[in-house]
Amino acid sequence: MLKDKNVAIIFTASILGGHELMSVAHIKKFVKKGFSISCYLPSDNQKLIDLLNATGIDYELHHVHHKRMEIIHSFFNPLHLIKSSLLLKKISLSHDYMVIIQGDIELGAGFLNSGRLLGVGNRVVSYIPYAHSFETMGSRLAKVKDFLARFTYKSCSNYVTICNQFRHELKAKNKTADVRVLRNFVAKPVRKDIRGIGYEFVTDPARVKILMAGRVFFRQKGQDILLEALRGINTNVDLTVIGDGPDLDEMKNNANRLGSNIRVEFLGWKSNVWDFAYDVDFIVIPSSYEGVPLIMLEALKRKVPVIAPARDGMLDYLSKDSLYFIDDGESEVDKLREKIKLFIVERVD
């Protein structure tokens, strides 16, 4: 679809998350294959700017910044819509396609709506990891956002997503759209980093070591669920937390109220999580919603066990041994605690 075309990649988020990292990884591969790609980065995303500087990818900065309630701004804030339209129109003059990097339908919604208004919607491509409703994501004003999202999904006729489950969901939201799957990938680790091949892992019978890595954002990533689940564990546990985010301080406060058998270490944001994972028993991904988490793919490559809920992209990659299933009315905390206890028993058998 995009081979032999001039392609603009427009990043929209103010953070550097898994979807942005995956986008950069794909860009590097496509550039090596000879694709003509130009990148446009929000001027307020310093981590993304630093990443592209480190990887040698050329870019220009733009000033269409993410706003709270952005999907509402994309319909009712003329200034935001004008800024989105002016940038998209400028880029469209020299590019055949404009790919909008959307962590969800809200991020960059102004570009999708602008594409329709400018008459270039057939040249706008949304690269989006999932199509969860705002109600599922626990967003403020979810009903309003979900109503507006119905129109935003229809403003774009070309989607790229990350697994078949989300392809079906996008087709349900826009039956006429062309939806393609571009799977997430991670680099193959060097042999010395693969458990059981490059090094031998020996569990400590006196302590369980758990890794939780990712943006500290309770509403999506569920670190609060993990801490509550650990509250009911009697075994000695060392939990290592890698990442930062809006709920970091609250997580630290919650951790201080755990029993003396639970020790939590906060390492902040790290560029290479796996430098700190050689001796962990397993990693936990307690997310309330996800796409296809890169941390999960990396763990699988390294043969590090994973615990995660049976939803979203986890269903495509993890076996039943790794998943905990939650029926309507059941407690996520209780189901995660049960799974952790099972792992603790099985690791020493």
mmCIF file of C-alpha atoms in Angstrom:
data_model
loop_
_atom_site.group_PDB
_atom_site.id
_atom_site.type_symbol
_atom_site.label_atom_id
_atom_site.label_comp_id
_atom_site.label_asym_id
_atom_site.label_seq_id
_atom_site.Cartn_x
_atom_site.Cartn_y
_atom_site.Cartn_z
ATOM 1 C CA MET A 1 0.000 0.000 0.000
ATOM 2 C CA LEU A 2 2.751 2.504 0.958
ATOM 3 C CA LYS A 3 5.692 1.169 -1.036
ATOM 4 C CA ASP A 4 7.077 3.720 -3.531
ATOM 5 C CA LYS A 5 5.025 6.485 -1.870
ATOM 6 C CA ASN A 6 6.064 9.512 0.151
ATOM 7 C CA VAL A 7 4.793 8.788 3.646
ATOM 8 C CA ALA A 8 4.493 11.196 6.560
ATOM 9 C CA ILE A 9 4.379 9.754 10.080
ATOM 10 C CA ILE A 10 2.645 12.114 12.512
ATOM 11 C CA PHE A 11 3.119 11.341 16.196
ATOM 12 C CA THR A 12 0.427 12.717 18.494
ATOM 13 C CA ALA A 13 1.207 11.709 22.103
ATOM 14 C CA SER A 14 3.087 13.742 24.691
ATOM 15 C CA ILE A 15 4.520 10.552 26.242
ATOM 16 C CA LEU A 16 6.794 7.779 25.051
ATOM 17 C CA GLY A 17 4.755 4.615 25.446
ATOM 18 C CA GLY A 18 4.811 1.161 23.935
ATOM 19 C CA HIS A 19 2.917 2.223 20.809
ATOM 20 C CA GLU A 20 5.390 5.016 20.090
ATOM 21 C CA LEU A 21 8.326 2.653 20.646
ATOM 22 C CA MET A 22 6.765 0.104 18.296
ATOM 23 C CA SER A 23 6.143 2.818 15.698
ATOM 24 C CA VAL A 24 9.808 3.821 15.751
ATOM 25 C CA ALA A 25 10.873 0.175 15.417
ATOM 26 C CA HIS A 26 8.651 -0.242 12.354
ATOM 27 C CA ILE A 27 9.917 3.021 10.857
ATOM 28 C CA LYS A 28 13.513 1.817 11.148
ATOM 29 C CA LYS A 29 12.622 -1.428 9.339
ATOM 30 C CA PHE A 30 10.694 0.333 6.569
ATOM 31 C CA VAL A 31 13.474 2.896 6.010
ATOM 32 C CA LYS A 32 15.948 0.019 5.575
ATOM 33 C CA LYS A 33 13.590 -1.470 2.982
ATOM 34 C CA GLY A 34 13.711 1.754 0.972
ATOM 35 C CA PHE A 35 10.453 3.408 2.022
ATOM 36 C CA SER A 36 10.373 7.215 1.793
ATOM 37 C CA ILE A 37 9.329 8.324 5.291
ATOM 38 C CA SER A 38 9.232 11.716 7.021
ATOM 39 C CA CYS A 39 8.463 12.017 10.753
ATOM 40 C CA TYR A 40 6.642 14.807 12.573
ATOM 41 C CA LEU A 41 6.945 14.905 16.360
ATOM 42 C CA PRO A 42 5.081 16.948 18.991
ATOM 43 C CA SER A 43 7.466 19.566 20.324
ATOM 44 C CA ASP A 44 6.486 18.701 23.915
ATOM 45 C CA ASN A 45 7.515 15.011 23.722
ATOM 46 C CA GLN A 46 11.165 15.219 24.745
ATOM 47 C CA LYS A 47 11.604 11.473 25.296
ATOM 48 C CA LEU A 48 10.439 10.752 21.750
ATOM 49 C CA ILE A 49 12.705 13.484 20.422
ATOM 50 C CA ASP A 50 15.658 11.979 22.294
ATOM 51 C CA LEU A 51 14.828 8.520 20.927
ATOM 52 C CA LEU A 52 14.783 9.672 17.310
ATOM 53 C CA ASN A 53 17.998 11.605 17.863
ATOM 54 C CA ALA A 54 19.599 8.422 19.196
ATOM 55 C CA THR A 55 18.364 6.295 16.300
ATOM 56 C CA GLY A 56 19.351 8.812 13.632
ATOM 57 C CA ILE A 57 15.846 9.229 12.181
ATOM 58 C CA ASP A 58 15.201 12.692 10.738
ATOM 59 C CA TYR A 59 12.145 14.580 11.931
ATOM 60 C CA GLU A 60 10.402 17.919 12.155
ATOM 61 C CA LEU A 61 8.600 19.243 15.206
ATOM 62 C CA HIS A 62 4.958 20.262 15.216
ATOM 63 C CA HIS A 63 2.830 22.121 17.763
ATOM 64 C CA VAL A 64 -0.476 20.268 17.663
ATOM 65 C CA HIS A 65 -0.259 19.029 21.224
ATOM 66 C CA HIS A 66 -2.381 16.457 22.972
ATOM 67 C CA LYS A 67 -5.133 17.960 25.124
ATOM 68 C CA ARG A 68 -7.212 16.483 27.882
ATOM 69 C CA MET A 69 -10.555 15.452 26.380
ATOM 70 C CA GLU A 70 -8.921 15.754 22.960
ATOM 71 C CA ILE A 71 -11.755 14.050 21.124
ATOM 72 C CA ILE A 72 -14.098 16.767 22.394
ATOM 73 C CA HIS A 73 -11.602 19.446 21.321
ATOM 74 C CA SER A 74 -11.434 17.845 17.875
ATOM 75 C CA PHE A 75 -15.129 18.643 17.367
ATOM 76 C CA PHE A 76 -15.789 21.779 19.394
ATOM 77 C CA ASN A 77 -12.487 23.662 19.718
ATOM 78 C CA PRO A 78 -12.009 25.649 16.475
ATOM 79 C CA LEU A 79 -8.413 26.569 17.310
ATOM 80 C CA HIS A 80 -7.394 22.928 17.809
ATOM 81 C CA LEU A 81 -9.152 21.869 14.618
ATOM 82 C CA ILE A 82 -7.585 24.736 12.640
ATOM 83 C CA LYS A 83 -4.064 23.847 13.890
ATOM 84 C CA SER A 84 -4.626 20.186 12.992
ATOM 85 C CA SER A 85 -5.993 21.128 9.570
ATOM 86 C CA LEU A 86 -3.173 23.537 8.728
ATOM 87 C CA LEU A 87 -0.494 20.986 9.587
ATOM 88 C CA LEU A 88 -2.247 18.177 7.729
ATOM 89 C CA LYS A 89 -2.806 20.358 4.661
ATOM 90 C CA LYS A 90 0.846 21.416 4.619
ATOM 91 C CA ILE A 91 2.073 17.834 4.898
ATOM 92 C CA SER A 92 -0.426 16.566 2.304
ATOM 93 C CA LEU A 93 1.117 18.813 -0.375
ATOM 94 C CA SER A 94 4.366 16.827 -0.356
ATOM 95 C CA HIS A 95 3.243 13.366 0.802
ATOM 96 C CA ASP A 96 1.013 10.688 -0.640
ATOM 97 C CA TYR A 97 -0.104 9.310 2.724
ATOM 98 C CA MET A 98 -0.210 10.660 6.272
ATOM 99 C CA VAL A 99 -0.006 8.010 9.003
ATOM 100 C CA ILE A 100 -1.373 9.178 12.352
ATOM 101 C CA ILE A 101 0.144 7.390 15.364
ATOM 102 C CA GLN A 102 -2.814 6.970 17.716
ATOM 103 C CA GLY A 103 -2.485 5.273 21.086
ATOM 104 C CA ASP A 104 -6.279 5.280 21.002
ATOM 105 C CA ILE A 105 -8.909 6.997 18.874
ATOM 106 C CA GLU A 106 -8.721 10.161 21.001
ATOM 107 C CA LEU A 107 -5.032 10.852 20.381
ATOM 108 C CA GLY A 108 -4.851 12.630 17.054
ATOM 109 C CA ALA A 109 -8.628 12.672 16.551
ATOM 110 C CA GLY A 110 -8.267 16.200 15.198
ATOM 111 C CA PHE A 111 -6.177 14.891 12.302
ATOM 112 C CA LEU A 112 -8.794 12.295 11.338
ATOM 113 C CA ASN A 113 -11.589 14.842 11.409
ATOM 114 C CA SER A 114 -9.401 17.368 9.552
ATOM 115 C CA GLY A 115 -8.644 14.821 6.848
ATOM 116 C CA ARG A 116 -12.356 14.399 6.205
ATOM 117 C CA LEU A 117 -12.968 18.180 6.143
ATOM 118 C CA LEU A 118 -10.002 18.785 3.820
ATOM 119 C CA GLY A 119 -11.041 16.025 1.444
ATOM 120 C CA VAL A 120 -7.838 14.026 1.968
ATOM 121 C CA GLY A 121 -9.331 11.400 4.275
ATOM 122 C CA ASN A 122 -8.581 8.627 1.775
ATOM 123 C CA ARG A 123 -4.882 9.454 2.212
ATOM 124 C CA VAL A 124 -4.933 9.447 6.011
ATOM 125 C CA VAL A 125 -3.998 6.179 7.750
ATOM 126 C CA SER A 126 -4.584 5.548 11.445
ATOM 127 C CA TYR A 127 -2.034 3.291 13.106
ATOM 128 C CA ILE A 128 -3.947 2.335 16.243
ATOM 129 C CA PRO A 129 -3.326 -0.559 18.654
ATOM 130 C CA TYR A 130 -6.889 -1.134 19.842
ATOM 131 C CA ALA A 131 -10.485 0.062 19.590
ATOM 132 C CA HIS A 132 -11.618 -0.065 23.218
ATOM 133 C CA SER A 133 -14.558 2.077 24.223
ATOM 134 C CA PHE A 134 -13.915 4.957 26.588
ATOM 135 C CA GLU A 135 -16.264 3.284 29.029
ATOM 136 C CA THR A 136 -14.004 0.210 29.032
ATOM 137 C CA MET A 137 -11.000 2.453 29.593
ATOM 138 C CA GLY A 138 -12.678 4.182 32.533
ATOM 139 C CA SER A 139 -12.365 7.587 30.922
ATOM 140 C CA ARG A 140 -14.064 10.729 32.203
ATOM 141 C CA LEU A 141 -17.157 11.707 30.211
ATOM 142 C CA ALA A 142 -17.025 8.254 28.637
ATOM 143 C CA LYS A 143 -20.529 8.369 27.167
ATOM 144 C CA VAL A 144 -19.840 11.693 25.453
ATOM 145 C CA LYS A 145 -16.498 10.478 24.135
ATOM 146 C CA ASP A 146 -17.933 7.194 22.877
ATOM 147 C CA PHE A 147 -20.674 9.099 21.045
ATOM 148 C CA LEU A 148 -18.108 11.344 19.307
ATOM 149 C CA ALA A 149 -15.814 8.387 18.626
ATOM 150 C CA ARG A 150 -18.524 6.801 16.473
ATOM 151 C CA PHE A 151 -18.058 9.670 14.003
ATOM 152 C CA THR A 152 -14.273 9.829 14.373
ATOM 153 C CA TYR A 153 -13.854 6.152 13.472
ATOM 154 C CA LYS A 154 -15.880 6.832 10.312
ATOM 155 C CA SER A 155 -13.703 9.847 9.417
ATOM 156 C CA CYS A 156 -10.840 7.525 8.496
ATOM 157 C CA SER A 157 -10.995 4.923 5.743
ATOM 158 C CA ASN A 158 -7.605 3.281 6.316
ATOM 159 C CA TYR A 159 -6.517 1.578 9.545
ATOM 160 C CA VAL A 160 -3.492 -0.410 10.596
ATOM 161 C CA THR A 161 -3.752 -2.301 13.881
ATOM 162 C CA ILE A 162 -1.722 -4.918 15.733
ATOM 163 C CA CYS A 163 -3.744 -8.155 15.885
ATOM 164 C CA ASN A 164 -6.792 -9.795 14.342
ATOM 165 C CA GLN A 165 -8.971 -9.235 17.383
ATOM 166 C CA PHE A 166 -8.678 -5.476 17.003
ATOM 167 C CA ARG A 167 -9.056 -5.715 13.232
ATOM 168 C CA HIS A 168 -12.514 -7.212 13.770
ATOM 169 C CA GLU A 169 -13.402 -4.491 16.289
ATOM 170 C CA LEU A 170 -12.347 -1.705 13.913
ATOM 171 C CA LYS A 171 -14.338 -3.250 11.072
ATOM 172 C CA ALA A 172 -17.371 -3.288 13.352
ATOM 173 C CA LYS A 173 -16.939 0.446 13.950
ATOM 174 C CA ASN A 174 -16.360 1.283 10.285
ATOM 175 C CA LYS A 175 -17.604 -1.411 7.915
ATOM 176 C CA THR A 176 -16.223 0.299 4.797
ATOM 177 C CA ALA A 177 -12.709 0.866 6.133
ATOM 178 C CA ASP A 178 -9.650 -0.994 4.899
ATOM 179 C CA VAL A 179 -8.149 -2.495 8.075
ATOM 180 C CA ARG A 180 -4.796 -4.243 7.976
ATOM 181 C CA VAL A 181 -2.708 -5.943 10.645
ATOM 182 C CA LEU A 182 0.922 -5.016 11.304
ATOM 183 C CA ARG A 183 2.060 -7.187 14.181
ATOM 184 C CA ASN A 184 4.173 -5.935 17.032
ATOM 185 C CA PHE A 185 7.648 -7.396 17.199
ATOM 186 C CA VAL A 186 10.697 -7.237 19.427
ATOM 187 C CA ALA A 187 14.326 -7.812 18.660
ATOM 188 C CA LYS A 188 15.712 -11.270 19.283
ATOM 189 C CA PRO A 189 17.750 -11.154 22.500
ATOM 190 C CA VAL A 190 21.356 -12.253 22.548
ATOM 191 C CA ARG A 191 21.865 -15.826 23.686
ATOM 192 C CA LYS A 192 23.194 -14.897 27.120
ATOM 193 C CA ASP A 193 19.877 -13.156 27.948
ATOM 194 C CA ILE A 194 17.672 -16.198 27.258
ATOM 195 C CA ARG A 195 16.723 -18.092 30.389
ATOM 196 C CA GLY A 196 17.641 -21.757 30.332
ATOM 197 C CA ILE A 197 19.856 -21.272 27.275
ATOM 198 C CA GLY A 198 22.247 -18.416 27.991
ATOM 199 C CA TYR A 199 22.017 -18.645 31.759
ATOM 200 C CA GLU A 200 20.490 -20.895 34.378
ATOM 201 C CA PHE A 201 17.818 -19.465 36.638
ATOM 202 C CA VAL A 202 17.616 -20.797 40.181
ATOM 203 C CA THR A 203 14.646 -19.673 42.241
ATOM 204 C CA ASP A 204 15.144 -18.522 45.826
ATOM 205 C CA PRO A 205 12.886 -20.739 47.959
ATOM 206 C CA ALA A 206 12.769 -18.067 50.661
ATOM 207 C CA ARG A 207 11.570 -15.180 48.462
ATOM 208 C CA VAL A 208 9.488 -14.644 45.347
ATOM 209 C CA LYS A 209 10.850 -12.030 42.942
ATOM 210 C CA ILE A 210 8.343 -10.255 40.674
ATOM 211 C CA LEU A 211 8.852 -7.591 38.025
ATOM 212 C CA MET A 212 6.224 -5.025 37.036
ATOM 213 C CA ALA A 213 7.310 -2.683 34.226
ATOM 214 C CA GLY A 214 5.335 -0.007 32.422
ATOM 215 C CA ARG A 215 3.725 3.383 32.792
ATOM 216 C CA VAL A 216 2.392 3.791 36.331
ATOM 217 C CA PHE A 217 -1.210 4.531 35.412
ATOM 218 C CA PHE A 218 -3.722 2.608 37.509
ATOM 219 C CA ARG A 219 -6.678 3.036 35.154
ATOM 220 C CA GLN A 220 -4.961 1.089 32.396
ATOM 221 C CA LYS A 221 -1.928 -0.724 33.783
ATOM 222 C CA GLY A 222 -3.476 -1.934 37.040
ATOM 223 C CA GLN A 223 -0.526 -1.531 39.416
ATOM 224 C CA ASP A 224 -3.060 -0.871 42.193
ATOM 225 C CA ILE A 225 -4.640 -4.275 41.451
ATOM 226 C CA LEU A 226 -1.248 -5.951 41.795
ATOM 227 C CA LEU A 227 -0.513 -4.324 45.163
ATOM 228 C CA GLU A 228 -3.920 -5.342 46.504
ATOM 229 C CA ALA A 229 -3.362 -8.894 45.268
ATOM 230 C CA LEU A 230 -0.012 -9.041 47.075
ATOM 231 C CA ARG A 231 -1.689 -7.946 50.298
ATOM 232 C CA GLY A 232 -3.134 -11.446 50.600
ATOM 233 C CA ILE A 233 0.167 -13.256 49.921
ATOM 234 C CA ASN A 234 1.942 -14.676 52.988
ATOM 235 C CA THR A 235 5.175 -15.580 51.196
ATOM 236 C CA ASN A 236 8.115 -13.141 51.234
ATOM 237 C CA VAL A 237 7.934 -11.111 48.020
ATOM 238 C CA ASP A 238 10.342 -8.682 46.348
ATOM 239 C CA LEU A 239 8.485 -6.569 43.785
ATOM 240 C CA THR A 240 10.577 -4.460 41.409
ATOM 241 C CA VAL A 241 8.698 -1.617 39.725
ATOM 242 C CA ILE A 242 10.177 -0.021 36.607
ATOM 243 C CA GLY A 243 8.475 3.014 35.084
ATOM 244 C CA ASP A 244 7.020 6.372 35.944
ATOM 245 C CA GLY A 245 3.656 7.989 35.441
ATOM 246 C CA PRO A 246 0.832 9.991 37.032
ATOM 247 C CA ASP A 247 0.087 7.425 39.754
ATOM 248 C CA LEU A 248 3.658 6.798 40.882
ATOM 249 C CA ASP A 249 3.380 8.713 44.164
ATOM 250 C CA GLU A 250 0.114 7.005 45.060
ATOM 251 C CA MET A 251 1.637 3.620 44.276
ATOM 252 C CA LYS A 252 4.548 4.366 46.584
ATOM 253 C CA ASN A 253 2.124 5.326 49.361
ATOM 254 C CA ASN A 254 0.116 2.137 48.829
ATOM 255 C CA ALA A 255 3.291 0.055 48.877
ATOM 256 C CA ASN A 256 4.241 1.488 52.270
ATOM 257 C CA ARG A 257 1.023 0.063 53.710
ATOM 258 C CA LEU A 258 1.743 -3.520 52.682
ATOM 259 C CA GLY A 259 2.839 -6.178 55.138
ATOM 260 C CA SER A 260 6.478 -6.473 56.162
ATOM 261 C CA ASN A 261 6.845 -9.590 53.980
ATOM 262 C CA ILE A 262 6.305 -7.498 50.815
ATOM 263 C CA ARG A 263 9.273 -5.365 49.755
ATOM 264 C CA VAL A 264 8.762 -2.962 46.831
ATOM 265 C CA GLU A 265 11.644 -1.277 45.013
ATOM 266 C CA PHE A 266 10.961 1.594 42.610
ATOM 267 C CA LEU A 267 13.642 2.060 39.947
ATOM 268 C CA GLY A 268 11.951 4.741 37.829
ATOM 269 C CA TRP A 269 12.063 4.719 34.046
ATOM 270 C CA LYS A 270 14.760 2.507 32.535
ATOM 271 C CA SER A 271 15.664 2.128 28.872
ATOM 272 C CA ASN A 272 16.476 -1.581 29.264
ATOM 273 C CA VAL A 273 14.125 -3.376 31.629
ATOM 274 C CA TRP A 274 15.848 -6.713 31.129
ATOM 275 C CA ASP A 275 19.046 -5.642 32.832
ATOM 276 C CA PHE A 276 17.002 -5.969 36.027
ATOM 277 C CA ALA A 277 15.108 -9.181 35.254
ATOM 278 C CA TYR A 278 17.656 -11.988 35.323
ATOM 279 C CA ASP A 279 16.638 -13.213 38.760
ATOM 280 C CA VAL A 280 12.864 -12.573 38.760
ATOM 281 C CA ASP A 281 10.516 -15.526 39.045
ATOM 282 C CA PHE A 282 7.970 -13.948 36.719
ATOM 283 C CA ILE A 283 6.589 -10.657 35.456
ATOM 284 C CA VAL A 284 3.025 -9.472 35.990
ATOM 285 C CA ILE A 285 0.918 -7.499 33.488
ATOM 286 C CA PRO A 286 -2.324 -6.734 35.415
ATOM 287 C CA SER A 287 -3.711 -4.316 32.815
ATOM 288 C CA SER A 288 -7.401 -3.505 32.615
ATOM 289 C CA TYR A 289 -6.992 -3.046 28.854
ATOM 290 C CA GLU A 290 -4.085 -3.424 26.454
ATOM 291 C CA GLY A 291 -3.016 -3.829 22.894
ATOM 292 C CA VAL A 292 -0.128 -6.271 22.474
ATOM 293 C CA PRO A 293 2.305 -5.330 25.280
ATOM 294 C CA LEU A 294 5.934 -5.204 24.199
ATOM 295 C CA ILE A 295 7.042 -6.274 27.670
ATOM 296 C CA MET A 296 5.083 -9.496 27.127
ATOM 297 C CA LEU A 297 6.720 -10.201 23.756
ATOM 298 C CA GLU A 298 10.150 -9.485 25.221
ATOM 299 C CA ALA A 299 9.509 -11.813 28.159
ATOM 300 C CA LEU A 300 8.435 -14.618 25.839
ATOM 301 C CA LYS A 301 11.628 -14.218 23.785
ATOM 302 C CA ARG A 302 13.662 -14.453 26.995
ATOM 303 C CA LYS A 303 11.625 -17.373 28.381
ATOM 304 C CA VAL A 304 10.644 -15.386 31.468
ATOM 305 C CA PRO A 305 7.203 -16.472 32.766
ATOM 306 C CA VAL A 306 4.298 -14.022 32.481
ATOM 307 C CA ILE A 307 1.068 -13.602 34.432
ATOM 308 C CA ALA A 308 -1.649 -11.562 32.710
ATOM 309 C CA PRO A 309 -5.458 -11.364 32.430
ATOM 310 C CA ALA A 310 -7.150 -13.248 29.594
ATOM 311 C CA ARG A 311 -8.010 -10.254 27.422
ATOM 312 C CA ASP A 312 -6.909 -8.263 24.383
ATOM 313 C CA GLY A 313 -3.575 -9.132 22.761
ATOM 314 C CA MET A 314 -2.622 -11.397 25.662
ATOM 315 C CA LEU A 315 -5.105 -13.950 24.312
ATOM 316 C CA ASP A 316 -3.159 -14.155 21.042
ATOM 317 C CA TYR A 317 0.220 -14.866 22.602
ATOM 318 C CA LEU A 318 -0.040 -16.426 26.079
ATOM 319 C CA SER A 319 -0.990 -19.966 27.032
ATOM 320 C CA LYS A 320 -3.676 -20.742 29.594
ATOM 321 C CA ASP A 321 -0.919 -21.413 32.122
ATOM 322 C CA SER A 322 -0.081 -17.695 32.063
ATOM 323 C CA LEU A 323 -3.602 -16.286 31.950
ATOM 324 C CA TYR A 324 -6.131 -15.668 34.681
ATOM 325 C CA PHE A 325 -9.755 -15.611 33.574
ATOM 326 C CA ILE A 326 -12.271 -13.145 35.021
ATOM 327 C CA ASP A 327 -16.005 -13.733 34.670
ATOM 328 C CA ASP A 328 -18.634 -11.038 35.201
ATOM 329 C CA GLY A 329 -18.886 -10.107 38.848
ATOM 330 C CA GLU A 330 -15.573 -11.676 39.816
ATOM 331 C CA SER A 331 -12.804 -9.690 41.503
ATOM 332 C CA GLU A 332 -9.692 -9.010 39.421
ATOM 333 C CA VAL A 333 -7.698 -8.735 42.656
ATOM 334 C CA ASP A 334 -8.826 -12.184 43.840
ATOM 335 C CA LYS A 335 -8.179 -13.847 40.475
ATOM 336 C CA LEU A 336 -4.703 -12.324 40.201
ATOM 337 C CA ARG A 337 -3.899 -13.339 43.785
ATOM 338 C CA GLU A 338 -4.980 -16.919 43.026
ATOM 339 C CA LYS A 339 -2.735 -17.006 39.963
ATOM 340 C CA ILE A 340 0.266 -15.642 41.843
ATOM 341 C CA LYS A 341 -0.218 -18.214 44.606
ATOM 342 C CA LEU A 342 -0.359 -20.960 41.969
ATOM 343 C CA PHE A 343 2.874 -19.740 40.384
ATOM 344 C CA ILE A 344 4.545 -19.624 43.799
ATOM 345 C CA VAL A 345 3.619 -23.241 44.474
ATOM 346 C CA GLU A 346 4.602 -24.462 41.007
ATOM 347 C CA ARG A 347 7.976 -22.719 40.916
ATOM 348 C CA VAL A 348 9.420 -24.939 43.643
ATOM 349 C CA ASP A 349 7.783 -28.212 42.516
#
